Amino acid sequence: MSEDVQGMLYCSDDQDNEDSAPRDTVSGNCSEIQIIESLTRYHRRPIFAKEALYALFTHTQHAPQYNKHQLELVLRCMTYHQNSSAEAYAVQLAGSACVYNLTNRESGSQIPVPVLSQVVTATLVTMNLFSHKRQLQKNCLMTLCNERILKNVTFDFFKAARLVMQCLCSSDDEAMHRMAVAIISILAAKISTEETAILGSNTNMKALLQIVDQKLNVGASDLTLKFALSALWNLTDESSSTCRNFIQNNGLALVLRVLSIHYDNPCVQTRILGLLNNLAEVAELRPYLLLLHNKTSLIQNVRTLLASEHIEVCYFAAGVISHLAMLDDAEWDSRLNCSGMRKACLEDVFSCVLSWKPPDGEMVAYRTLKPFFPLLRRHDIPAVQLWAAWAMRHVCLKNGEKYREMLLREKGVECLQEICREPMLDENVAKLVRLTLDFIND
C-alpha cells in the first residue's frame, strides 16, 4: 500500500465494506490473508487495490499451486477499473503482473477454460486501453503467450491478433517481438481469410519482414525468426492481398537470403516453402516467383530442396514447383533466361513424389482443398497431378473427418471422379485418386 496506508487497515462499517465480516478482520499486505481481505473489501479504491495487487504479485511469484480465489479477485479489480485514468493504469499494471503469475506457473494447467477465457477478455481490454504503455503491454503479451490459452480457449482471435500486431509495430523490444510473433503465428490460422487480409496489411507486413531482416543480419536462427516465418506463412494462407503485400515489400529477395543463410535448417526451410506455396497458389503472382533476383533463381533454390532428406521440405518444394508449372515453358524460359528448366523440375517432382513414404504426423493444415483441383485437372502435366493427388491422400489419411467433409462441401468428390474418367490418366495418379475416393465412400 502507499506510504500513508502502509501496514494494516481495520475494516469499519463504511460504504466499502461490501461483505459482512467480524469487526476484527484485518486487511493489509503483510500476509496472504491480509492481501485477500484488502482485495475483497477495497477493490473499488484504486490506491488500495494497486498496493494489494503489488503485494499479491510478490506473494505469487513462487506460488506452487493454482489459487482460484486469488485469480477471481484480481480479475474483479481489473474489470472494475477499466478506464484510461492514471489510477486505473496503476491497477491494470499490477493486476496484469498478477495474472501472469497465476496463469503461467505449472499449476496453470489446472485453471478451467472458462476462467482462462475471462483472463483473456480482461487482458485484451487492458491492451486496448493502454496501447502506449510498454511494460503493461509486455505483461499482457506474457499472459497471452501461453500454449494452453492460444490452442484451447475460445475468444475474439482477430481482436487479440490485431492488438498484438499493434504492439509489435510500435515496439523495439526484442522480447516483445518474440512473444508477439509467436502469438500471431498461432492466431493467424484461427481467423478468417478476410481478417488475415486486414492483419496482413502493408504496414504490418513491413514490420514482420523487418524482424526477419534483423535476424538475418546477425545470422540468428532463434525462436523469433521461426515464429515470424510461421506468422508470414499463416497470414498469406488463402489471402491474395497479403501475398501481394509480401512481394511488394521485397519479400522474395528476403526469402532467398533466408534459404542462403539457413541452407541446413529444415525447420526454417519448411516455413519458407510453406509461405512460397501460398504465393504460388495466386495465379497472378506466379510470374514474380520466376523472376531472377540479383541474378539468382528462386526456382533453382527450390528445386535443390527436392533432394532434402526431410519429407516436409521435399513436399513443399514440390508444391511450389507444381503451382508454378501451371505457367507454360515459354513463360519459364523468358523469365529465367534459360530453357528446359520447367521440364527438368517436373521430372524431379515426379520421381521425388514416387519415393515418398507417408510421414507419421500431419505436415500441414488446409483451410480449403480448392487450389488442388486445377492441378488435378492438368492431364498434360502428370507430375503436377501426382503431387496434388499425393497431398490430398495424405491429409485425408491424417485428418480424415475434417477433409472428408471438406471434399464433400467443395465438390472435390466430383473433381476426383471426373479425373478418373480420363483414359490417359497416369497409373500412379489414378491409384492415389481411387484410394482417396474409396476413403471418402467408406
Tab-separated table of C-alpha atoms in Angstrom:
chain	number	residue	atom	x	y	z
A	1	MET	CA	0.000	0.000	0.000
A	2	SER	CA	1.075	3.569	-0.427
A	3	GLU	CA	3.019	5.126	2.403
A	4	ASP	CA	0.044	6.719	4.154
A	5	VAL	CA	-1.842	3.422	4.329
A	6	GLN	CA	1.101	1.072	4.816
A	7	GLY	CA	0.603	-1.684	7.352
A	8	MET	CA	-2.800	-2.834	8.454
A	9	LEU	CA	-6.271	-1.477	7.749
A	10	TYR	CA	-9.066	-2.238	10.141
A	11	CYS	CA	-12.402	-2.689	8.439
A	12	SER	CA	-15.190	-0.400	9.550
A	13	ASP	CA	-18.818	-0.115	8.603
A	14	ASP	CA	-18.244	2.341	5.739
A	15	GLN	CA	-19.509	2.002	2.177
A	16	ASP	CA	-16.565	-0.114	1.096
A	17	ASN	CA	-17.388	-2.901	3.495
A	18	GLU	CA	-19.422	-4.761	0.892
A	19	ASP	CA	-19.115	-8.119	2.576
A	20	SER	CA	-20.230	-8.653	6.152
A	21	ALA	CA	-17.377	-9.785	8.400
A	22	PRO	CA	-16.358	-9.603	12.051
A	23	ARG	CA	-15.024	-6.219	13.144
A	24	ASP	CA	-11.589	-7.579	13.969
A	25	THR	CA	-10.930	-8.777	10.407
A	26	VAL	CA	-7.632	-7.212	9.330
A	27	SER	CA	-6.592	-6.197	5.832
A	28	GLY	CA	-3.151	-5.169	4.666
A	29	ASN	CA	-0.155	-6.528	2.794
A	30	CYS	CA	1.802	-8.435	5.416
A	31	SER	CA	0.281	-11.833	4.754
A	32	GLU	CA	-1.798	-13.642	2.185
A	33	ILE	CA	-4.870	-13.416	4.406
A	34	GLN	CA	-4.491	-9.655	4.711
A	35	ILE	CA	-3.914	-9.212	0.975
A	36	ILE	CA	-7.013	-11.217	0.139
A	37	GLU	CA	-9.029	-9.188	2.641
A	38	SER	CA	-7.783	-5.967	1.041
A	39	LEU	CA	-8.717	-7.106	-2.458
A	40	THR	CA	-12.089	-8.311	-1.236
A	41	ARG	CA	-13.045	-5.083	0.534
A	42	TYR	CA	-11.198	-2.344	-1.294
A	43	HIS	CA	-11.211	-3.346	-4.939
A	44	ARG	CA	-13.103	-0.128	-5.753
A	45	ARG	CA	-10.393	2.102	-4.285
A	46	PRO	CA	-7.591	2.276	-6.869
A	47	ILE	CA	-4.819	3.195	-4.410
A	48	PHE	CA	-5.634	0.374	-2.024
A	49	ALA	CA	-6.285	-2.069	-4.886
A	50	LYS	CA	-2.976	-1.220	-6.532
A	51	GLU	CA	-0.967	-1.767	-3.348
A	52	ALA	CA	-2.760	-5.008	-2.585
A	53	LEU	CA	-2.106	-6.258	-6.116
A	54	TYR	CA	1.576	-5.375	-5.860
A	55	ALA	CA	1.745	-7.332	-2.623
A	56	LEU	CA	-0.046	-10.261	-4.226
A	57	PHE	CA	2.358	-10.166	-7.158
A	58	THR	CA	5.289	-10.598	-4.782
A	59	HIS	CA	3.452	-13.291	-2.868
A	60	THR	CA	2.608	-15.294	-6.017
A	61	GLN	CA	5.986	-15.148	-7.725
A	62	HIS	CA	6.789	-18.628	-6.465
A	63	ALA	CA	3.284	-19.900	-5.781
A	64	PRO	CA	3.262	-23.692	-6.275
A	65	GLN	CA	-0.488	-24.125	-6.669
A	66	TYR	CA	-3.314	-22.538	-8.620
A	67	ASN	CA	-5.491	-20.351	-6.394
A	68	LYS	CA	-8.926	-19.795	-7.880
A	69	HIS	CA	-9.946	-17.178	-5.311
A	70	GLN	CA	-6.848	-15.051	-5.892
A	71	LEU	CA	-7.344	-15.015	-9.635
A	72	GLU	CA	-11.018	-14.137	-9.310
A	73	LEU	CA	-10.168	-11.184	-7.047
A	74	VAL	CA	-7.504	-9.908	-9.431
A	75	LEU	CA	-9.896	-10.099	-12.387
A	76	ARG	CA	-12.563	-8.292	-10.365
A	77	CYS	CA	-10.154	-5.422	-9.658
A	78	MET	CA	-9.097	-5.179	-13.288
A	79	THR	CA	-12.696	-5.287	-14.521
A	80	TYR	CA	-13.806	-2.570	-12.125
A	81	HIS	CA	-11.028	-0.182	-13.191
A	82	GLN	CA	-11.435	-0.356	-16.954
A	83	ASN	CA	-10.868	3.292	-17.824
A	84	SER	CA	-7.957	5.337	-19.099
A	85	SER	CA	-7.122	7.205	-15.872
A	86	ALA	CA	-3.699	7.107	-14.239
A	87	GLU	CA	-5.181	5.338	-11.212
A	88	ALA	CA	-6.734	2.686	-13.431
A	89	TYR	CA	-3.407	2.231	-15.214
A	90	ALA	CA	-1.674	1.511	-11.907
A	91	VAL	CA	-4.299	-1.120	-11.075
A	92	GLN	CA	-4.063	-2.697	-14.531
A	93	LEU	CA	-0.262	-2.795	-14.407
A	94	ALA	CA	-0.214	-4.559	-11.057
A	95	GLY	CA	-3.183	-6.740	-11.988
A	96	SER	CA	-1.676	-7.885	-15.287
A	97	ALA	CA	1.516	-8.880	-13.469
A	98	CYS	CA	-0.531	-10.937	-11.002
A	99	VAL	CA	-2.499	-12.577	-13.807
A	100	TYR	CA	0.723	-13.720	-15.432
A	101	ASN	CA	1.971	-15.206	-12.163
A	102	LEU	CA	-1.298	-17.001	-11.547
A	103	THR	CA	-1.742	-18.466	-15.040
A	104	ASN	CA	1.744	-19.288	-16.265
A	105	ARG	CA	3.073	-21.459	-13.492
A	106	GLU	CA	2.952	-25.236	-13.839
A	107	SER	CA	-0.220	-25.137	-11.775
A	108	GLY	CA	-1.843	-23.036	-14.508
A	109	SER	CA	-2.827	-26.250	-16.255
A	110	GLN	CA	-5.455	-26.683	-13.547
A	111	ILE	CA	-7.291	-23.480	-14.437
A	112	PRO	CA	-10.684	-24.181	-16.057
A	113	VAL	CA	-11.051	-22.989	-19.646
A	114	PRO	CA	-13.952	-20.597	-18.805
A	115	VAL	CA	-11.709	-18.853	-16.262
A	116	LEU	CA	-8.919	-18.562	-18.828
A	117	SER	CA	-11.464	-17.022	-21.183
A	118	GLN	CA	-12.134	-14.341	-18.556
A	119	VAL	CA	-8.385	-13.813	-18.248
A	120	VAL	CA	-8.063	-13.199	-21.988
A	121	THR	CA	-11.051	-10.838	-22.050
A	122	ALA	CA	-9.592	-8.712	-19.243
A	123	THR	CA	-6.145	-8.790	-20.871
A	124	LEU	CA	-7.441	-7.581	-24.237
A	125	VAL	CA	-9.363	-4.725	-22.624
A	126	THR	CA	-6.191	-3.685	-20.817
A	127	MET	CA	-4.126	-3.803	-24.008
A	128	ASN	CA	-6.677	-1.672	-25.811
A	129	LEU	CA	-6.904	0.917	-23.019
A	130	PHE	CA	-3.165	1.403	-22.623
A	131	SER	CA	-1.662	0.623	-26.002
A	132	HIS	CA	1.148	3.147	-25.413
A	133	LYS	CA	2.297	1.699	-22.068
A	134	ARG	CA	5.217	-0.586	-22.820
A	135	GLN	CA	5.513	-2.546	-19.570
A	136	LEU	CA	1.788	-3.154	-19.400
A	137	GLN	CA	1.758	-4.402	-22.981
A	138	LYS	CA	4.656	-6.674	-22.124
A	139	ASN	CA	2.768	-8.108	-19.158
A	140	CYS	CA	-0.217	-8.817	-21.384
A	141	LEU	CA	1.903	-10.474	-24.052
A	142	MET	CA	3.454	-12.694	-21.393
A	143	THR	CA	-0.013	-13.832	-20.334
A	144	LEU	CA	-1.251	-14.438	-23.884
A	145	CYS	CA	1.915	-16.262	-24.918
A	146	ASN	CA	0.550	-19.409	-23.311
A	147	GLU	CA	0.063	-22.511	-25.441
A	148	ARG	CA	-2.979	-23.650	-23.479
A	149	ILE	CA	-4.685	-20.282	-23.899
A	150	LEU	CA	-3.860	-19.971	-27.582
A	151	LYS	CA	-4.891	-23.508	-28.508
A	152	ASN	CA	-7.732	-24.370	-26.141
A	153	VAL	CA	-9.529	-21.171	-25.202
A	154	THR	CA	-12.145	-19.519	-27.399
A	155	PHE	CA	-12.036	-15.723	-27.562
A	156	ASP	CA	-12.002	-12.944	-30.131
A	157	PHE	CA	-8.980	-14.186	-32.066
A	158	PHE	CA	-8.958	-11.312	-34.514
A	159	LYS	CA	-9.157	-8.648	-31.832
A	160	ALA	CA	-6.302	-10.314	-29.982
A	161	ALA	CA	-4.176	-10.656	-33.121
A	162	ARG	CA	-4.828	-7.032	-34.070
A	163	LEU	CA	-3.798	-5.749	-30.639
A	164	VAL	CA	-0.699	-7.937	-30.580
A	165	MET	CA	0.265	-6.790	-34.084
A	166	GLN	CA	-0.182	-3.181	-32.985
A	167	CYS	CA	2.144	-3.882	-30.088
A	168	LEU	CA	4.671	-5.474	-32.450
A	169	CYS	CA	4.688	-2.486	-34.792
A	170	SER	CA	5.139	0.073	-32.013
A	171	SER	CA	7.873	-1.660	-30.027
A	172	ASP	CA	11.586	-2.246	-30.500
A	173	ASP	CA	11.823	-4.645	-27.564
A	174	GLU	CA	13.198	-7.997	-28.742
A	175	ALA	CA	11.410	-9.994	-26.047
A	176	MET	CA	8.118	-8.380	-27.025
A	177	HIS	CA	8.815	-9.159	-30.688
A	178	ARG	CA	9.407	-12.818	-29.842
A	179	MET	CA	6.153	-13.129	-27.896
A	180	ALA	CA	4.150	-11.122	-30.439
A	181	VAL	CA	5.183	-13.170	-33.470
A	182	ALA	CA	4.594	-16.392	-31.525
A	183	ILE	CA	1.046	-15.310	-30.694
A	184	ILE	CA	0.315	-14.041	-34.207
A	185	SER	CA	1.661	-17.218	-35.808
A	186	ILE	CA	-0.988	-19.246	-33.952
A	187	LEU	CA	-3.900	-16.808	-34.100
A	188	ALA	CA	-3.454	-16.148	-37.836
A	189	ALA	CA	-4.505	-19.741	-38.503
A	190	LYS	CA	-7.677	-19.272	-36.453
A	191	ILE	CA	-9.124	-16.188	-38.128
A	192	SER	CA	-10.983	-15.827	-41.419
A	193	THR	CA	-9.293	-15.048	-44.715
A	194	GLU	CA	-10.947	-11.612	-44.654
A	195	GLU	CA	-9.371	-10.969	-41.279
A	196	THR	CA	-5.940	-12.217	-42.343
A	197	ALA	CA	-6.102	-9.725	-45.209
A	198	ILE	CA	-6.588	-6.922	-42.689
A	199	LEU	CA	-3.911	-8.266	-40.358
A	200	GLY	CA	-1.512	-8.683	-43.285
A	201	SER	CA	-1.733	-5.028	-44.283
A	202	ASN	CA	1.199	-3.261	-45.877
A	203	THR	CA	2.295	-1.687	-42.576
A	204	ASN	CA	2.110	-4.937	-40.657
A	205	MET	CA	3.891	-6.820	-43.428
A	206	LYS	CA	6.762	-4.337	-43.297
A	207	ALA	CA	7.090	-4.867	-39.550
A	208	LEU	CA	7.228	-8.657	-39.871
A	209	LEU	CA	9.715	-8.548	-42.736
A	210	GLN	CA	11.874	-6.120	-40.789
A	211	ILE	CA	12.095	-8.596	-37.931
A	212	VAL	CA	13.179	-11.330	-40.347
A	213	ASP	CA	15.717	-8.962	-41.905
A	214	GLN	CA	17.162	-8.085	-38.498
A	215	LYS	CA	17.575	-11.749	-37.635
A	216	LEU	CA	19.290	-12.443	-40.942
A	217	ASN	CA	21.679	-9.547	-40.398
A	218	VAL	CA	23.002	-11.184	-37.242
A	219	GLY	CA	22.753	-14.724	-38.584
A	220	ALA	CA	20.301	-15.777	-35.880
A	221	SER	CA	18.157	-18.879	-36.122
A	222	ASP	CA	16.189	-18.360	-32.944
A	223	LEU	CA	12.548	-18.653	-31.962
A	224	THR	CA	11.783	-15.108	-33.072
A	225	LEU	CA	12.825	-15.890	-36.643
A	226	LYS	CA	10.913	-19.165	-36.717
A	227	PHE	CA	7.757	-17.632	-35.274
A	228	ALA	CA	7.990	-14.667	-37.660
A	229	LEU	CA	8.207	-17.042	-40.621
A	230	SER	CA	5.274	-19.058	-39.265
A	231	ALA	CA	3.277	-15.840	-38.923
A	232	LEU	CA	4.032	-14.932	-42.548
A	233	TRP	CA	3.097	-18.440	-43.659
A	234	ASN	CA	-0.273	-18.339	-41.892
A	235	LEU	CA	-1.072	-14.743	-42.844
A	236	THR	CA	-0.552	-15.438	-46.554
A	237	ASP	CA	-2.753	-18.547	-46.488
A	238	GLU	CA	-5.676	-18.000	-48.888
A	239	SER	CA	-5.105	-14.226	-48.777
A	240	SER	CA	-4.044	-12.842	-52.153
A	241	SER	CA	-3.766	-9.272	-50.825
A	242	THR	CA	-1.363	-10.354	-48.088
A	243	CYS	CA	0.642	-12.294	-50.676
A	244	ARG	CA	0.839	-9.168	-52.832
A	245	ASN	CA	1.986	-7.114	-49.847
A	246	PHE	CA	4.707	-9.660	-49.198
A	247	ILE	CA	6.037	-9.440	-52.745
A	248	GLN	CA	5.694	-5.656	-52.986
A	249	ASN	CA	7.802	-5.267	-49.845
A	250	ASN	CA	10.719	-7.175	-51.368
A	251	GLY	CA	9.801	-10.379	-49.583
A	252	LEU	CA	11.141	-12.668	-52.322
A	253	ALA	CA	14.645	-11.249	-52.024
A	254	LEU	CA	14.392	-11.861	-48.293
A	255	VAL	CA	13.334	-15.467	-48.980
A	256	LEU	CA	16.497	-16.029	-50.998
A	257	ARG	CA	18.597	-14.648	-48.151
A	258	VAL	CA	16.883	-16.975	-45.686
A	259	LEU	CA	17.496	-20.010	-47.877
A	260	SER	CA	21.121	-18.977	-48.411
A	261	ILE	CA	21.899	-18.426	-44.723
A	262	HIS	CA	19.849	-21.325	-43.345
A	263	TYR	CA	20.675	-23.837	-46.070
A	264	ASP	CA	20.952	-26.652	-43.495
A	265	ASN	CA	17.963	-25.821	-41.313
A	266	PRO	CA	14.886	-27.882	-42.303
A	267	CYS	CA	12.672	-26.093	-39.772
A	268	VAL	CA	13.318	-22.725	-41.408
A	269	GLN	CA	13.189	-24.203	-44.919
A	270	THR	CA	9.768	-25.740	-44.288
A	271	ARG	CA	8.333	-22.416	-43.166
A	272	ILE	CA	9.769	-20.576	-46.156
A	273	LEU	CA	8.497	-23.188	-48.604
A	274	GLY	CA	5.056	-23.192	-46.987
A	275	LEU	CA	4.952	-19.444	-47.478
A	276	LEU	CA	6.067	-19.809	-51.099
A	277	ASN	CA	3.289	-22.351	-51.684
A	278	ASN	CA	0.753	-19.737	-50.607
A	279	LEU	CA	2.268	-17.216	-53.010
A	280	ALA	CA	2.404	-19.734	-55.856
A	281	GLU	CA	-1.287	-20.557	-55.430
A	282	VAL	CA	-2.131	-16.995	-56.519
A	283	ALA	CA	-2.106	-17.197	-60.337
A	284	GLU	CA	-1.327	-13.518	-60.916
A	285	LEU	CA	1.752	-13.706	-58.657
A	286	ARG	CA	3.363	-16.771	-60.219
A	287	PRO	CA	5.413	-14.819	-62.759
A	288	TYR	CA	7.110	-12.907	-59.926
A	289	LEU	CA	8.371	-16.150	-58.419
A	290	LEU	CA	10.099	-16.989	-61.708
A	291	LEU	CA	11.982	-13.705	-61.923
A	292	LEU	CA	15.698	-13.569	-61.211
A	293	HIS	CA	16.645	-11.696	-58.044
A	294	ASN	CA	20.197	-10.352	-58.153
A	295	LYS	CA	20.892	-12.939	-60.873
A	296	THR	CA	19.669	-15.676	-58.518
A	297	SER	CA	16.829	-18.003	-59.430
A	298	LEU	CA	14.353	-18.714	-56.666
A	299	ILE	CA	13.051	-21.744	-58.512
A	300	GLN	CA	16.547	-23.239	-58.722
A	301	ASN	CA	16.860	-22.940	-54.950
A	302	VAL	CA	13.504	-24.647	-54.537
A	303	ARG	CA	14.458	-27.414	-56.966
A	304	THR	CA	17.581	-28.146	-54.910
A	305	LEU	CA	15.416	-28.712	-51.845
A	306	LEU	CA	13.602	-31.573	-53.572
A	307	ALA	CA	16.628	-33.647	-52.611
A	308	SER	CA	16.228	-32.935	-48.906
A	309	GLU	CA	16.071	-35.933	-46.574
A	310	HIS	CA	13.199	-34.261	-44.742
A	311	ILE	CA	9.850	-35.028	-46.348
A	312	GLU	CA	8.291	-31.767	-45.146
A	313	VAL	CA	10.900	-29.833	-47.113
A	314	CYS	CA	10.507	-32.025	-50.207
A	315	TYR	CA	6.713	-31.831	-50.044
A	316	PHE	CA	6.525	-28.044	-50.016
A	317	ALA	CA	9.309	-27.669	-52.582
A	318	ALA	CA	7.363	-29.934	-54.937
A	319	GLY	CA	4.227	-27.916	-54.233
A	320	VAL	CA	5.884	-24.643	-55.233
A	321	ILE	CA	7.103	-26.153	-58.498
A	322	SER	CA	3.726	-27.753	-59.208
A	323	HIS	CA	1.857	-24.467	-58.863
A	324	LEU	CA	4.426	-22.580	-60.938
A	325	ALA	CA	4.297	-25.291	-63.620
A	326	MET	CA	0.803	-24.062	-64.422
A	327	LEU	CA	2.716	-21.430	-66.412
A	328	ASP	CA	3.978	-22.788	-69.733
A	329	ASP	CA	7.507	-23.440	-70.949
A	330	ALA	CA	7.715	-20.147	-72.805
A	331	GLU	CA	6.992	-18.128	-69.672
A	332	TRP	CA	9.549	-20.064	-67.661
A	333	ASP	CA	12.193	-19.704	-70.352
A	334	SER	CA	11.678	-15.961	-70.827
A	335	ARG	CA	11.662	-15.095	-67.138
A	336	LEU	CA	14.529	-17.381	-66.129
A	337	ASN	CA	16.528	-16.531	-69.222
A	338	CYS	CA	17.189	-20.212	-69.895
A	339	SER	CA	15.418	-23.158	-71.479
A	340	GLY	CA	14.413	-26.578	-70.236
A	341	MET	CA	14.125	-25.669	-66.548
A	342	ARG	CA	10.397	-26.388	-66.314
A	343	LYS	CA	10.734	-29.857	-67.837
A	344	ALA	CA	13.690	-30.713	-65.602
A	345	CYS	CA	11.881	-29.529	-62.477
A	346	LEU	CA	8.788	-31.561	-63.329
A	347	GLU	CA	10.820	-34.708	-63.893
A	348	ASP	CA	12.394	-34.205	-60.466
A	349	VAL	CA	8.995	-33.676	-58.855
A	350	PHE	CA	7.572	-36.858	-60.381
A	351	SER	CA	10.415	-39.092	-59.218
A	352	CYS	CA	10.520	-37.346	-55.856
A	353	VAL	CA	6.829	-37.922	-55.068
A	354	LEU	CA	7.076	-41.586	-56.047
A	355	SER	CA	9.867	-42.029	-53.490
A	356	TRP	CA	7.935	-40.642	-50.529
A	357	LYS	CA	6.757	-42.678	-47.592
A	358	PRO	CA	3.853	-41.154	-45.678
A	359	PRO	CA	5.109	-39.356	-42.549
A	360	ASP	CA	3.805	-40.229	-39.106
A	361	GLY	CA	2.156	-36.869	-38.483
A	362	GLU	CA	0.138	-34.286	-40.354
A	363	MET	CA	2.539	-31.928	-42.122
A	364	VAL	CA	0.110	-29.165	-42.965
A	365	ALA	CA	-3.444	-27.966	-42.397
A	366	TYR	CA	-5.531	-26.512	-45.234
A	367	ARG	CA	-8.422	-24.086	-44.990
A	368	THR	CA	-9.633	-25.382	-48.349
A	369	LEU	CA	-8.672	-28.030	-50.896
A	370	LYS	CA	-9.836	-25.968	-53.872
A	371	PRO	CA	-6.309	-24.968	-55.005
A	372	PHE	CA	-5.634	-28.649	-55.727
A	373	PHE	CA	-8.485	-29.046	-58.189
A	374	PRO	CA	-6.948	-27.080	-61.118
A	375	LEU	CA	-3.711	-29.020	-60.636
A	376	LEU	CA	-5.512	-32.355	-60.706
A	377	ARG	CA	-7.223	-31.439	-63.978
A	378	ARG	CA	-3.927	-30.828	-65.806
A	379	HIS	CA	-3.684	-34.158	-67.617
A	380	ASP	CA	-0.840	-32.727	-69.691
A	381	ILE	CA	1.336	-32.395	-66.551
A	382	PRO	CA	1.353	-35.768	-64.741
A	383	ALA	CA	3.926	-34.577	-62.181
A	384	VAL	CA	1.615	-31.799	-61.055
A	385	GLN	CA	-1.318	-34.198	-60.834
A	386	LEU	CA	0.779	-36.656	-58.874
A	387	TRP	CA	1.813	-34.094	-56.252
A	388	ALA	CA	-1.754	-32.849	-55.834
A	389	ALA	CA	-3.139	-36.402	-55.583
A	390	TRP	CA	-0.478	-37.378	-53.018
A	391	ALA	CA	-1.187	-34.231	-50.983
A	392	MET	CA	-4.902	-34.886	-50.931
A	393	ARG	CA	-4.400	-38.512	-49.985
A	394	HIS	CA	-2.014	-37.506	-47.186
A	395	VAL	CA	-4.322	-35.020	-45.456
A	396	CYS	CA	-7.252	-37.427	-45.716
A	397	LEU	CA	-5.199	-40.129	-44.027
A	398	LYS	CA	-4.062	-37.855	-41.202
A	399	ASN	CA	-7.268	-35.927	-40.547
A	400	GLY	CA	-9.989	-37.843	-42.291
A	401	GLU	CA	-13.067	-36.349	-40.670
A	402	LYS	CA	-12.082	-32.783	-41.475
A	403	TYR	CA	-11.076	-33.362	-45.092
A	404	ARG	CA	-13.841	-35.810	-45.968
A	405	GLU	CA	-16.347	-33.128	-45.017
A	406	MET	CA	-14.326	-30.508	-46.889
A	407	LEU	CA	-14.175	-32.535	-50.093
A	408	LEU	CA	-17.907	-33.135	-49.997
A	409	ARG	CA	-18.665	-29.490	-49.321
A	410	GLU	CA	-16.316	-28.174	-52.003
A	411	LYS	CA	-17.414	-30.711	-54.653
A	412	GLY	CA	-13.989	-32.292	-54.590
A	413	VAL	CA	-15.509	-35.743	-54.980
A	414	GLU	CA	-16.924	-34.746	-58.365
A	415	CYS	CA	-13.490	-33.458	-59.361
A	416	LEU	CA	-11.813	-36.740	-58.398
A	417	GLN	CA	-14.441	-38.786	-60.212
A	418	GLU	CA	-14.009	-36.639	-63.312
A	419	ILE	CA	-10.252	-37.203	-63.273
A	420	CYS	CA	-10.672	-40.955	-63.013
A	421	ARG	CA	-12.624	-40.959	-66.277
A	422	GLU	CA	-9.609	-39.683	-68.230
A	423	PRO	CA	-8.382	-42.635	-70.336
A	424	MET	CA	-4.769	-41.437	-70.437
A	425	LEU	CA	-4.507	-40.789	-66.679
A	426	ASP	CA	-1.106	-41.771	-65.280
A	427	GLU	CA	-1.455	-45.009	-63.315
A	428	ASN	CA	0.325	-43.581	-60.263
A	429	VAL	CA	-2.080	-40.666	-60.145
A	430	ALA	CA	-5.044	-42.966	-60.728
A	431	LYS	CA	-4.068	-45.157	-57.775
A	432	LEU	CA	-3.887	-42.230	-55.368
A	433	VAL	CA	-7.151	-40.709	-56.586
A	434	ARG	CA	-9.002	-44.009	-56.226
A	435	LEU	CA	-7.643	-44.505	-52.722
A	436	THR	CA	-8.945	-41.097	-51.751
A	437	LEU	CA	-12.342	-41.822	-53.279
A	438	ASP	CA	-12.525	-45.167	-51.505
A	439	PHE	CA	-11.721	-43.420	-48.237
A	440	ILE	CA	-14.496	-40.874	-48.752
A	441	ASN	CA	-17.015	-43.582	-49.612
A	442	ASP	CA	-16.210	-45.761	-46.589
